[in-house]
Short mmCIF file of N, CA and C in Angstrom, two decimals:
data_model
loop_
_atom_site.label_atom_id
_atom_site.label_comp_id
_atom_site.label_asym_id
_atom_site.label_seq_id
_atom_site.Cartn_x
_atom_site.Cartn_y
_atom_site.Cartn_z
N UNK A 20 -39.80 -20.28 20.58
CA UNK A 20 -38.48 -19.66 20.52
C UNK A 20 -37.83 -19.67 21.89
N UNK A 21 -36.55 -19.92 21.86
CA UNK A 21 -35.83 -19.92 23.13
C UNK A 21 -35.46 -18.49 23.50
N UNK A 22 -35.06 -18.31 24.72
CA UNK A 22 -34.71 -16.99 25.23
C UNK A 22 -33.45 -16.44 24.57
N UNK A 23 -32.54 -17.32 24.16
CA UNK A 23 -31.29 -16.86 23.55
C UNK A 23 -31.52 -16.28 22.16
N UNK A 24 -32.52 -16.78 21.44
CA UNK A 24 -32.78 -16.27 20.10
C UNK A 24 -33.27 -14.84 20.14
N UNK A 25 -33.93 -14.44 21.22
CA UNK A 25 -34.47 -13.10 21.34
C UNK A 25 -33.54 -12.15 22.08
N UNK A 26 -32.39 -12.62 22.51
CA UNK A 26 -31.50 -11.75 23.28
C UNK A 26 -30.85 -10.72 22.36
N UNK A 27 -30.61 -9.57 22.92
CA UNK A 27 -30.03 -8.46 22.16
C UNK A 27 -28.53 -8.62 22.05
N UNK A 28 -28.00 -8.36 20.85
CA UNK A 28 -26.56 -8.37 20.62
C UNK A 28 -26.20 -7.01 20.05
N UNK A 29 -25.37 -6.29 20.77
CA UNK A 29 -24.93 -4.98 20.28
C UNK A 29 -23.68 -5.13 19.42
N UNK A 30 -23.61 -4.38 18.36
CA UNK A 30 -22.47 -4.42 17.46
C UNK A 30 -21.79 -3.07 17.40
N UNK A 31 -20.51 -3.12 17.09
CA UNK A 31 -19.79 -1.90 16.75
C UNK A 31 -19.41 -2.01 15.28
N UNK A 32 -19.33 -0.88 14.62
CA UNK A 32 -19.10 -0.86 13.18
C UNK A 32 -17.84 -0.07 12.85
N UNK A 33 -17.25 -0.42 11.73
CA UNK A 33 -16.01 0.23 11.34
C UNK A 33 -15.90 0.21 9.81
N UNK A 34 -15.42 1.31 9.25
CA UNK A 34 -15.09 1.36 7.83
C UNK A 34 -13.59 1.59 7.70
N UNK A 35 -12.96 0.80 6.84
CA UNK A 35 -11.51 0.86 6.67
C UNK A 35 -11.19 1.15 5.21
N UNK A 36 -10.45 2.24 4.93
CA UNK A 36 -10.01 2.44 3.55
C UNK A 36 -8.83 1.52 3.25
N UNK A 37 -8.88 0.88 2.09
CA UNK A 37 -7.80 -0.06 1.72
C UNK A 37 -7.56 0.00 0.22
N UNK A 38 -6.32 -0.25 -0.14
CA UNK A 38 -6.01 -0.38 -1.56
C UNK A 38 -6.64 -1.67 -2.06
N UNK A 39 -7.07 -1.65 -3.31
CA UNK A 39 -7.69 -2.85 -3.87
C UNK A 39 -6.75 -4.05 -3.84
N UNK A 40 -5.46 -3.80 -3.99
CA UNK A 40 -4.50 -4.90 -3.99
C UNK A 40 -4.36 -5.54 -2.61
N UNK A 41 -4.74 -4.83 -1.55
CA UNK A 41 -4.61 -5.36 -0.19
C UNK A 41 -5.96 -5.68 0.43
N UNK A 42 -7.03 -5.60 -0.35
CA UNK A 42 -8.37 -5.81 0.17
C UNK A 42 -8.53 -7.18 0.81
N UNK A 43 -8.04 -8.23 0.16
CA UNK A 43 -8.18 -9.59 0.70
C UNK A 43 -7.44 -9.74 2.02
N UNK A 44 -6.25 -9.13 2.12
CA UNK A 44 -5.49 -9.22 3.36
C UNK A 44 -6.25 -8.56 4.51
N UNK A 45 -6.86 -7.40 4.24
CA UNK A 45 -7.62 -6.72 5.29
C UNK A 45 -8.81 -7.56 5.72
N UNK A 46 -9.56 -8.10 4.77
CA UNK A 46 -10.74 -8.91 5.09
C UNK A 46 -10.34 -10.12 5.91
N UNK A 47 -9.31 -10.83 5.49
CA UNK A 47 -8.87 -12.02 6.21
C UNK A 47 -8.32 -11.69 7.59
N UNK A 48 -7.56 -10.61 7.69
CA UNK A 48 -6.91 -10.26 8.95
C UNK A 48 -7.89 -9.73 9.99
N UNK A 49 -8.82 -8.88 9.58
CA UNK A 49 -9.77 -8.33 10.55
C UNK A 49 -10.66 -9.42 11.14
N UNK A 50 -10.87 -10.50 10.41
CA UNK A 50 -11.63 -11.62 10.94
C UNK A 50 -10.95 -12.18 12.20
N UNK A 51 -9.62 -12.12 12.22
CA UNK A 51 -8.86 -12.62 13.37
C UNK A 51 -9.04 -11.77 14.61
N UNK A 52 -9.57 -10.56 14.45
CA UNK A 52 -9.78 -9.68 15.59
C UNK A 52 -11.27 -9.55 15.95
N UNK A 53 -12.07 -10.48 15.43
CA UNK A 53 -13.49 -10.53 15.79
C UNK A 53 -14.41 -9.78 14.84
N UNK A 54 -13.89 -9.19 13.80
CA UNK A 54 -14.71 -8.41 12.87
C UNK A 54 -15.30 -9.31 11.80
N UNK A 55 -16.52 -9.01 11.39
CA UNK A 55 -17.20 -9.72 10.32
C UNK A 55 -17.30 -8.77 9.13
N UNK A 56 -16.87 -9.22 7.97
CA UNK A 56 -16.87 -8.39 6.77
C UNK A 56 -18.29 -8.26 6.25
N UNK A 57 -18.73 -7.03 6.06
CA UNK A 57 -20.07 -6.78 5.53
C UNK A 57 -20.05 -6.44 4.06
N UNK A 58 -18.91 -6.13 3.52
CA UNK A 58 -18.80 -5.81 2.10
C UNK A 58 -18.19 -4.44 1.89
N UNK A 59 -17.81 -4.16 0.65
CA UNK A 59 -17.28 -2.83 0.37
C UNK A 59 -18.41 -1.82 0.32
N UNK A 60 -18.10 -0.61 0.70
CA UNK A 60 -19.07 0.47 0.67
C UNK A 60 -19.16 0.96 -0.78
N UNK A 61 -20.27 0.70 -1.45
CA UNK A 61 -20.39 0.97 -2.89
C UNK A 61 -20.20 2.45 -3.20
N UNK A 62 -20.67 3.34 -2.35
CA UNK A 62 -20.57 4.76 -2.65
C UNK A 62 -19.15 5.30 -2.50
N UNK A 63 -18.27 4.59 -1.80
CA UNK A 63 -16.92 5.08 -1.54
C UNK A 63 -15.88 4.50 -2.50
N UNK A 64 -16.28 3.52 -3.33
CA UNK A 64 -15.31 2.91 -4.24
C UNK A 64 -14.87 3.93 -5.28
N UNK A 65 -13.57 4.14 -5.37
CA UNK A 65 -13.04 5.05 -6.39
C UNK A 65 -11.57 4.75 -6.60
N UNK A 66 -11.20 4.69 -7.86
CA UNK A 66 -9.80 4.51 -8.19
C UNK A 66 -9.19 3.26 -7.61
N UNK A 67 -8.10 3.46 -6.89
CA UNK A 67 -7.31 2.34 -6.37
C UNK A 67 -7.72 1.95 -4.95
N UNK A 68 -8.58 2.71 -4.30
CA UNK A 68 -8.96 2.41 -2.92
C UNK A 68 -10.45 2.07 -2.82
N UNK A 69 -10.76 1.36 -1.77
CA UNK A 69 -12.13 0.98 -1.48
C UNK A 69 -12.31 1.03 0.04
N UNK A 70 -13.51 1.37 0.49
CA UNK A 70 -13.80 1.36 1.92
C UNK A 70 -14.47 0.03 2.25
N UNK A 71 -13.91 -0.65 3.22
CA UNK A 71 -14.42 -1.95 3.64
C UNK A 71 -15.22 -1.77 4.93
N UNK A 72 -16.39 -2.38 5.00
CA UNK A 72 -17.25 -2.27 6.18
C UNK A 72 -17.18 -3.55 7.00
N UNK A 73 -17.02 -3.37 8.33
CA UNK A 73 -16.94 -4.49 9.25
C UNK A 73 -17.86 -4.23 10.44
N UNK A 74 -18.23 -5.32 11.11
CA UNK A 74 -18.96 -5.21 12.38
C UNK A 74 -18.49 -6.33 13.29
N UNK A 75 -18.63 -6.11 14.61
CA UNK A 75 -18.33 -7.15 15.59
C UNK A 75 -19.14 -6.89 16.84
N UNK A 76 -19.28 -7.93 17.63
CA UNK A 76 -20.02 -7.80 18.89
C UNK A 76 -19.29 -6.84 19.82
N UNK A 77 -20.06 -6.04 20.52
CA UNK A 77 -19.45 -5.07 21.43
C UNK A 77 -18.85 -5.73 22.66
N UNK A 78 -19.40 -6.87 23.05
CA UNK A 78 -18.94 -7.51 24.28
C UNK A 78 -18.19 -8.80 23.94
N UNK A 79 -16.95 -8.64 23.56
CA UNK A 79 -16.09 -9.78 23.30
C UNK A 79 -15.15 -9.97 24.49
N UNK A 80 -14.82 -11.22 24.77
CA UNK A 80 -13.80 -11.45 25.78
C UNK A 80 -12.46 -10.98 25.24
N UNK A 81 -11.68 -10.31 26.06
CA UNK A 81 -10.35 -9.86 25.66
C UNK A 81 -10.37 -8.76 24.61
N UNK A 82 -11.42 -7.93 24.64
CA UNK A 82 -11.55 -6.91 23.61
C UNK A 82 -10.41 -5.91 23.64
N UNK A 83 -9.91 -5.56 24.81
CA UNK A 83 -8.80 -4.61 24.90
C UNK A 83 -7.55 -5.17 24.22
N UNK A 84 -7.27 -6.45 24.47
CA UNK A 84 -6.11 -7.08 23.85
C UNK A 84 -6.31 -7.21 22.34
N UNK A 85 -7.53 -7.54 21.91
CA UNK A 85 -7.82 -7.62 20.48
C UNK A 85 -7.63 -6.26 19.81
N UNK A 86 -8.05 -5.21 20.49
CA UNK A 86 -7.89 -3.86 19.94
C UNK A 86 -6.41 -3.50 19.83
N UNK A 87 -5.63 -3.88 20.82
CA UNK A 87 -4.19 -3.62 20.77
C UNK A 87 -3.53 -4.36 19.60
N UNK A 88 -3.89 -5.62 19.42
CA UNK A 88 -3.36 -6.40 18.31
C UNK A 88 -3.81 -5.82 16.96
N UNK A 89 -5.06 -5.35 16.94
CA UNK A 89 -5.59 -4.76 15.71
C UNK A 89 -4.81 -3.49 15.35
N UNK A 90 -4.48 -2.67 16.33
CA UNK A 90 -3.70 -1.44 16.08
C UNK A 90 -2.31 -1.79 15.55
N UNK A 91 -1.72 -2.84 16.11
CA UNK A 91 -0.41 -3.26 15.60
C UNK A 91 -0.53 -3.76 14.16
N UNK A 92 -1.59 -4.48 13.86
CA UNK A 92 -1.82 -4.94 12.50
C UNK A 92 -1.96 -3.75 11.55
N UNK A 93 -2.76 -2.75 11.94
CA UNK A 93 -2.97 -1.58 11.09
C UNK A 93 -1.67 -0.85 10.84
N UNK A 94 -0.82 -0.78 11.86
CA UNK A 94 0.49 -0.15 11.70
C UNK A 94 1.35 -0.92 10.70
N UNK A 95 1.37 -2.22 10.81
CA UNK A 95 2.15 -3.05 9.87
C UNK A 95 1.61 -2.92 8.45
N UNK A 96 0.28 -2.87 8.31
CA UNK A 96 -0.32 -2.75 6.98
C UNK A 96 0.05 -1.40 6.35
N UNK A 97 0.04 -0.33 7.14
CA UNK A 97 0.45 0.99 6.62
C UNK A 97 1.91 0.98 6.21
N UNK A 98 2.75 0.29 7.00
CA UNK A 98 4.17 0.20 6.65
C UNK A 98 4.36 -0.57 5.34
N UNK A 99 3.59 -1.62 5.14
CA UNK A 99 3.68 -2.38 3.89
C UNK A 99 3.28 -1.49 2.71
N UNK A 100 2.20 -0.73 2.87
CA UNK A 100 1.76 0.16 1.80
C UNK A 100 2.83 1.21 1.49
N UNK A 101 3.46 1.74 2.53
CA UNK A 101 4.52 2.74 2.32
C UNK A 101 5.72 2.12 1.62
N UNK A 102 6.08 0.90 2.02
CA UNK A 102 7.20 0.22 1.37
C UNK A 102 6.88 -0.09 -0.09
N UNK A 103 5.65 -0.47 -0.36
CA UNK A 103 5.24 -0.75 -1.75
C UNK A 103 5.33 0.52 -2.60
N UNK A 104 4.90 1.65 -2.03
CA UNK A 104 4.99 2.92 -2.77
C UNK A 104 6.43 3.33 -3.01
N UNK A 105 7.30 3.05 -2.04
CA UNK A 105 8.69 3.50 -2.16
C UNK A 105 9.49 2.68 -3.16
N UNK A 106 8.92 1.59 -3.67
CA UNK A 106 9.62 0.80 -4.67
C UNK A 106 9.95 1.62 -5.91
N UNK A 107 9.05 2.50 -6.28
CA UNK A 107 9.23 3.24 -7.53
C UNK A 107 9.56 4.71 -7.33
N UNK A 108 9.53 5.21 -6.13
CA UNK A 108 9.71 6.64 -5.91
C UNK A 108 11.08 7.13 -6.36
N UNK A 109 12.14 6.54 -5.87
CA UNK A 109 13.50 6.99 -6.22
C UNK A 109 13.76 6.79 -7.70
N UNK A 110 13.29 5.68 -8.26
CA UNK A 110 13.49 5.41 -9.68
C UNK A 110 12.76 6.44 -10.54
N UNK A 111 11.56 6.81 -10.13
CA UNK A 111 10.80 7.83 -10.87
C UNK A 111 11.49 9.18 -10.82
N UNK A 112 11.96 9.56 -9.64
CA UNK A 112 12.64 10.85 -9.50
C UNK A 112 13.89 10.90 -10.37
N UNK A 113 14.66 9.84 -10.36
CA UNK A 113 15.88 9.80 -11.17
C UNK A 113 15.53 9.87 -12.66
N UNK A 114 14.54 9.12 -13.10
CA UNK A 114 14.15 9.11 -14.51
C UNK A 114 13.63 10.48 -14.95
N UNK A 115 12.81 11.10 -14.12
CA UNK A 115 12.30 12.44 -14.46
C UNK A 115 13.43 13.46 -14.53
N UNK A 116 14.36 13.37 -13.61
CA UNK A 116 15.49 14.31 -13.60
C UNK A 116 16.35 14.14 -14.85
N UNK A 117 16.64 12.92 -15.21
CA UNK A 117 17.45 12.68 -16.42
C UNK A 117 16.70 13.16 -17.66
N UNK A 118 15.41 12.86 -17.74
CA UNK A 118 14.60 13.29 -18.87
C UNK A 118 14.51 14.80 -18.97
N UNK A 119 14.35 15.46 -17.85
CA UNK A 119 14.28 16.93 -17.84
C UNK A 119 15.61 17.54 -18.25
N UNK A 120 16.70 16.95 -17.80
CA UNK A 120 18.03 17.43 -18.20
C UNK A 120 18.22 17.25 -19.71
N UNK A 121 17.78 16.10 -20.23
CA UNK A 121 17.86 15.86 -21.67
C UNK A 121 17.05 16.88 -22.45
N UNK A 122 15.88 17.23 -21.94
CA UNK A 122 15.03 18.23 -22.59
C UNK A 122 15.71 19.59 -22.59
N UNK A 123 16.32 19.96 -21.47
CA UNK A 123 17.03 21.24 -21.41
C UNK A 123 18.20 21.27 -22.39
N UNK A 124 18.92 20.16 -22.49
CA UNK A 124 20.03 20.10 -23.44
C UNK A 124 19.54 20.21 -24.88
N UNK A 125 18.43 19.58 -25.20
CA UNK A 125 17.88 19.70 -26.55
C UNK A 125 17.38 21.11 -26.83
N UNK A 126 16.84 21.75 -25.81
CA UNK A 126 16.46 23.15 -25.96
C UNK A 126 17.68 24.02 -26.26
N UNK A 127 18.75 23.78 -25.55
CA UNK A 127 20.00 24.50 -25.81
C UNK A 127 20.52 24.21 -27.21
N UNK A 128 20.35 22.96 -27.67
CA UNK A 128 20.79 22.60 -29.02
C UNK A 128 19.98 23.36 -30.08
N UNK A 129 18.70 23.53 -29.86
CA UNK A 129 17.87 24.29 -30.80
C UNK A 129 18.33 25.73 -30.87
N UNK A 130 18.57 26.34 -29.71
CA UNK A 130 19.03 27.73 -29.70
C UNK A 130 20.42 27.86 -30.34
N UNK A 131 21.28 26.88 -30.13
CA UNK A 131 22.60 26.92 -30.76
C UNK A 131 22.46 26.81 -32.28
N UNK A 132 21.54 25.97 -32.74
CA UNK A 132 21.32 25.84 -34.18
C UNK A 132 20.79 27.14 -34.77
N UNK A 133 19.86 27.78 -34.06
CA UNK A 133 19.28 29.03 -34.55
C UNK A 133 20.32 30.15 -34.61
N UNK A 134 21.34 30.08 -33.79
CA UNK A 134 22.41 31.08 -33.79
C UNK A 134 23.58 30.67 -34.68
N UNK A 135 23.43 29.57 -35.39
CA UNK A 135 24.47 29.14 -36.32
C UNK A 135 25.66 28.48 -35.67
N UNK A 136 25.54 28.01 -34.47
CA UNK A 136 26.64 27.35 -33.75
C UNK A 136 26.48 25.83 -33.90
N UNK A 137 26.80 25.34 -35.08
CA UNK A 137 26.59 23.92 -35.39
C UNK A 137 27.38 22.97 -34.49
N UNK A 138 28.68 23.21 -34.21
CA UNK A 138 29.38 22.28 -33.32
C UNK A 138 28.78 22.23 -31.91
N UNK A 139 28.35 23.38 -31.41
CA UNK A 139 27.74 23.42 -30.08
C UNK A 139 26.39 22.70 -30.10
N UNK A 140 25.64 22.84 -31.21
CA UNK A 140 24.36 22.18 -31.33
C UNK A 140 24.53 20.66 -31.25
N UNK A 141 25.53 20.12 -31.95
CA UNK A 141 25.78 18.69 -31.93
C UNK A 141 26.20 18.23 -30.54
N UNK A 142 27.05 19.03 -29.89
CA UNK A 142 27.53 18.64 -28.56
C UNK A 142 26.42 18.71 -27.51
N UNK A 143 25.37 19.47 -27.77
CA UNK A 143 24.22 19.50 -26.85
C UNK A 143 23.14 18.49 -27.25
N UNK A 144 22.99 18.25 -28.55
CA UNK A 144 21.92 17.38 -29.01
C UNK A 144 22.17 15.91 -28.66
N UNK A 145 23.42 15.46 -28.78
CA UNK A 145 23.73 14.05 -28.49
C UNK A 145 23.41 13.70 -27.03
N UNK A 146 23.92 14.46 -26.04
CA UNK A 146 23.51 14.12 -24.67
C UNK A 146 22.02 14.38 -24.40
N UNK A 147 21.43 15.32 -25.15
CA UNK A 147 19.99 15.57 -25.00
C UNK A 147 19.18 14.37 -25.40
N UNK A 148 19.50 13.78 -26.55
CA UNK A 148 18.77 12.58 -26.98
C UNK A 148 19.03 11.41 -26.02
N UNK A 149 20.25 11.31 -25.54
CA UNK A 149 20.54 10.27 -24.55
C UNK A 149 19.71 10.49 -23.28
N UNK A 150 19.50 11.77 -22.94
CA UNK A 150 18.67 12.10 -21.79
C UNK A 150 17.21 11.72 -21.97
N UNK A 151 16.81 11.48 -23.21
CA UNK A 151 15.46 10.98 -23.46
C UNK A 151 15.41 9.46 -23.52
N UNK A 152 16.52 8.83 -23.81
CA UNK A 152 16.56 7.37 -23.95
C UNK A 152 16.90 6.69 -22.62
N UNK A 153 17.84 7.23 -21.91
CA UNK A 153 18.36 6.60 -20.68
C UNK A 153 17.32 6.49 -19.55
N UNK A 154 16.38 7.43 -19.38
CA UNK A 154 15.46 7.32 -18.23
C UNK A 154 14.72 5.99 -18.14
N UNK A 155 14.32 5.43 -19.25
CA UNK A 155 13.60 4.15 -19.19
C UNK A 155 14.48 3.07 -18.55
N UNK A 156 15.71 2.97 -19.03
CA UNK A 156 16.61 1.93 -18.53
C UNK A 156 17.04 2.19 -17.09
N UNK A 157 17.27 3.46 -16.77
CA UNK A 157 17.65 3.77 -15.38
C UNK A 157 16.48 3.50 -14.43
N UNK A 158 15.26 3.80 -14.86
CA UNK A 158 14.08 3.52 -14.04
C UNK A 158 13.99 2.02 -13.75
N UNK A 159 14.11 1.20 -14.80
CA UNK A 159 14.02 -0.25 -14.62
C UNK A 159 15.10 -0.76 -13.68
N UNK A 160 16.31 -0.31 -13.88
CA UNK A 160 17.45 -0.78 -13.06
C UNK A 160 17.27 -0.37 -11.59
N UNK A 161 16.93 0.91 -11.35
CA UNK A 161 16.76 1.39 -9.98
C UNK A 161 15.58 0.73 -9.29
N UNK A 162 14.49 0.51 -10.03
CA UNK A 162 13.32 -0.13 -9.44
C UNK A 162 13.63 -1.58 -9.05
N UNK A 163 14.35 -2.30 -9.91
CA UNK A 163 14.72 -3.68 -9.58
C UNK A 163 15.63 -3.74 -8.36
N UNK A 164 16.58 -2.81 -8.30
CA UNK A 164 17.49 -2.78 -7.15
C UNK A 164 16.72 -2.49 -5.86
N UNK A 165 15.77 -1.55 -5.93
CA UNK A 165 14.97 -1.19 -4.75
C UNK A 165 14.06 -2.36 -4.35
N UNK A 166 13.49 -3.04 -5.32
CA UNK A 166 12.64 -4.19 -4.99
C UNK A 166 13.43 -5.28 -4.28
N UNK A 167 14.67 -5.47 -4.73
CA UNK A 167 15.53 -6.47 -4.10
C UNK A 167 15.81 -6.10 -2.64
N UNK A 168 15.96 -4.80 -2.37
CA UNK A 168 16.20 -4.34 -1.00
C UNK A 168 14.95 -4.46 -0.14
N UNK A 169 13.79 -4.17 -0.72
CA UNK A 169 12.56 -4.10 0.07
C UNK A 169 11.85 -5.44 0.26
N UNK A 170 12.07 -6.38 -0.61
CA UNK A 170 11.35 -7.66 -0.51
C UNK A 170 11.50 -8.33 0.86
N UNK A 171 12.71 -8.41 1.44
CA UNK A 171 12.81 -9.03 2.77
C UNK A 171 12.07 -8.22 3.85
N UNK A 172 12.08 -6.90 3.74
CA UNK A 172 11.37 -6.07 4.73
C UNK A 172 9.87 -6.28 4.64
N UNK A 173 9.34 -6.36 3.42
CA UNK A 173 7.91 -6.57 3.23
C UNK A 173 7.52 -7.95 3.74
N UNK A 174 8.31 -8.95 3.45
CA UNK A 174 8.02 -10.30 3.94
C UNK A 174 8.04 -10.36 5.46
N UNK A 175 8.97 -9.63 6.06
CA UNK A 175 9.05 -9.56 7.52
C UNK A 175 7.78 -8.95 8.10
N UNK A 176 7.26 -7.91 7.46
CA UNK A 176 6.01 -7.28 7.93
C UNK A 176 4.83 -8.23 7.77
N UNK A 177 4.79 -8.98 6.66
CA UNK A 177 3.72 -9.96 6.48
C UNK A 177 3.79 -11.04 7.56
N UNK A 178 4.99 -11.49 7.89
CA UNK A 178 5.16 -12.48 8.97
C UNK A 178 4.66 -11.92 10.29
N UNK A 179 4.95 -10.64 10.54
CA UNK A 179 4.49 -9.99 11.77
C UNK A 179 2.96 -9.94 11.79
N UNK A 180 2.35 -9.65 10.64
CA UNK A 180 0.89 -9.62 10.55
C UNK A 180 0.31 -11.00 10.83
N UNK A 181 0.91 -12.04 10.27
CA UNK A 181 0.40 -13.40 10.49
C UNK A 181 0.50 -13.77 11.96
N UNK A 182 1.57 -13.36 12.63
CA UNK A 182 1.72 -13.63 14.05
C UNK A 182 0.62 -12.92 14.86
N UNK A 183 0.36 -11.67 14.52
CA UNK A 183 -0.69 -10.91 15.21
C UNK A 183 -2.05 -11.55 14.99
N UNK A 184 -2.32 -12.01 13.78
CA UNK A 184 -3.61 -12.65 13.49
C UNK A 184 -3.75 -13.96 14.25
N UNK A 185 -2.67 -14.71 14.35
CA UNK A 185 -2.71 -15.96 15.13
C UNK A 185 -3.03 -15.67 16.59
N UNK A 186 -2.40 -14.63 17.15
CA UNK A 186 -2.68 -14.25 18.54
C UNK A 186 -4.13 -13.83 18.71
N UNK A 187 -4.65 -13.09 17.74
CA UNK A 187 -6.05 -12.67 17.79
C UNK A 187 -7.00 -13.86 17.73
N UNK A 188 -6.72 -14.81 16.87
CA UNK A 188 -7.56 -16.01 16.76
C UNK A 188 -7.55 -16.81 18.06
N UNK A 189 -6.37 -16.90 18.68
CA UNK A 189 -6.28 -17.62 19.96
C UNK A 189 -7.12 -16.93 21.03
N UNK A 190 -7.14 -15.59 21.03
CA UNK A 190 -7.96 -14.87 22.01
C UNK A 190 -9.46 -15.12 21.75
N UNK A 191 -9.83 -15.17 20.50
CA UNK A 191 -11.26 -15.36 20.18
C UNK A 191 -11.73 -16.77 20.52
N UNK A 192 -10.86 -17.75 20.38
CA UNK A 192 -11.28 -19.13 20.66
C UNK A 192 -11.06 -19.52 22.11
N UNK A 193 -10.36 -18.71 22.88
CA UNK A 193 -10.11 -19.05 24.28
C UNK A 193 -11.33 -18.87 25.13
#
């Protein structure tokens, strides 16, 4: 055996929580910063998130710069996750509000019917039923509009991530 085969290599370890939909991006990107993917942590897998385990040599050339690039990557990844979540937030709030208003109007229609106020019952029931029908269509419309607004921002963040990964790869191969 040669002397290099017996030499000690120290590693540092890291666990990263990630959404399952972004797991591949995290695995591919962290490789650019010197990390080796060890696999998902089986005990931490639950629902939509998984913990990813990585390791890398403690003594890398340019480790400070790699760490800086890695922090920028993590920031961009969090921004992408936030933008993805915000696609449906406003649409959900609007749909719930319309549905709740429709429910209140139908409740008023029931009380009007019980008190014998038939014209008032009809005037409350029609918008109440519409308040149960319209949320689906308003949700779809608002979500599509929001996706159209966010798609360029998300693509811009992905481009930024690719640039950071390229810089990290150049540091590792230099």
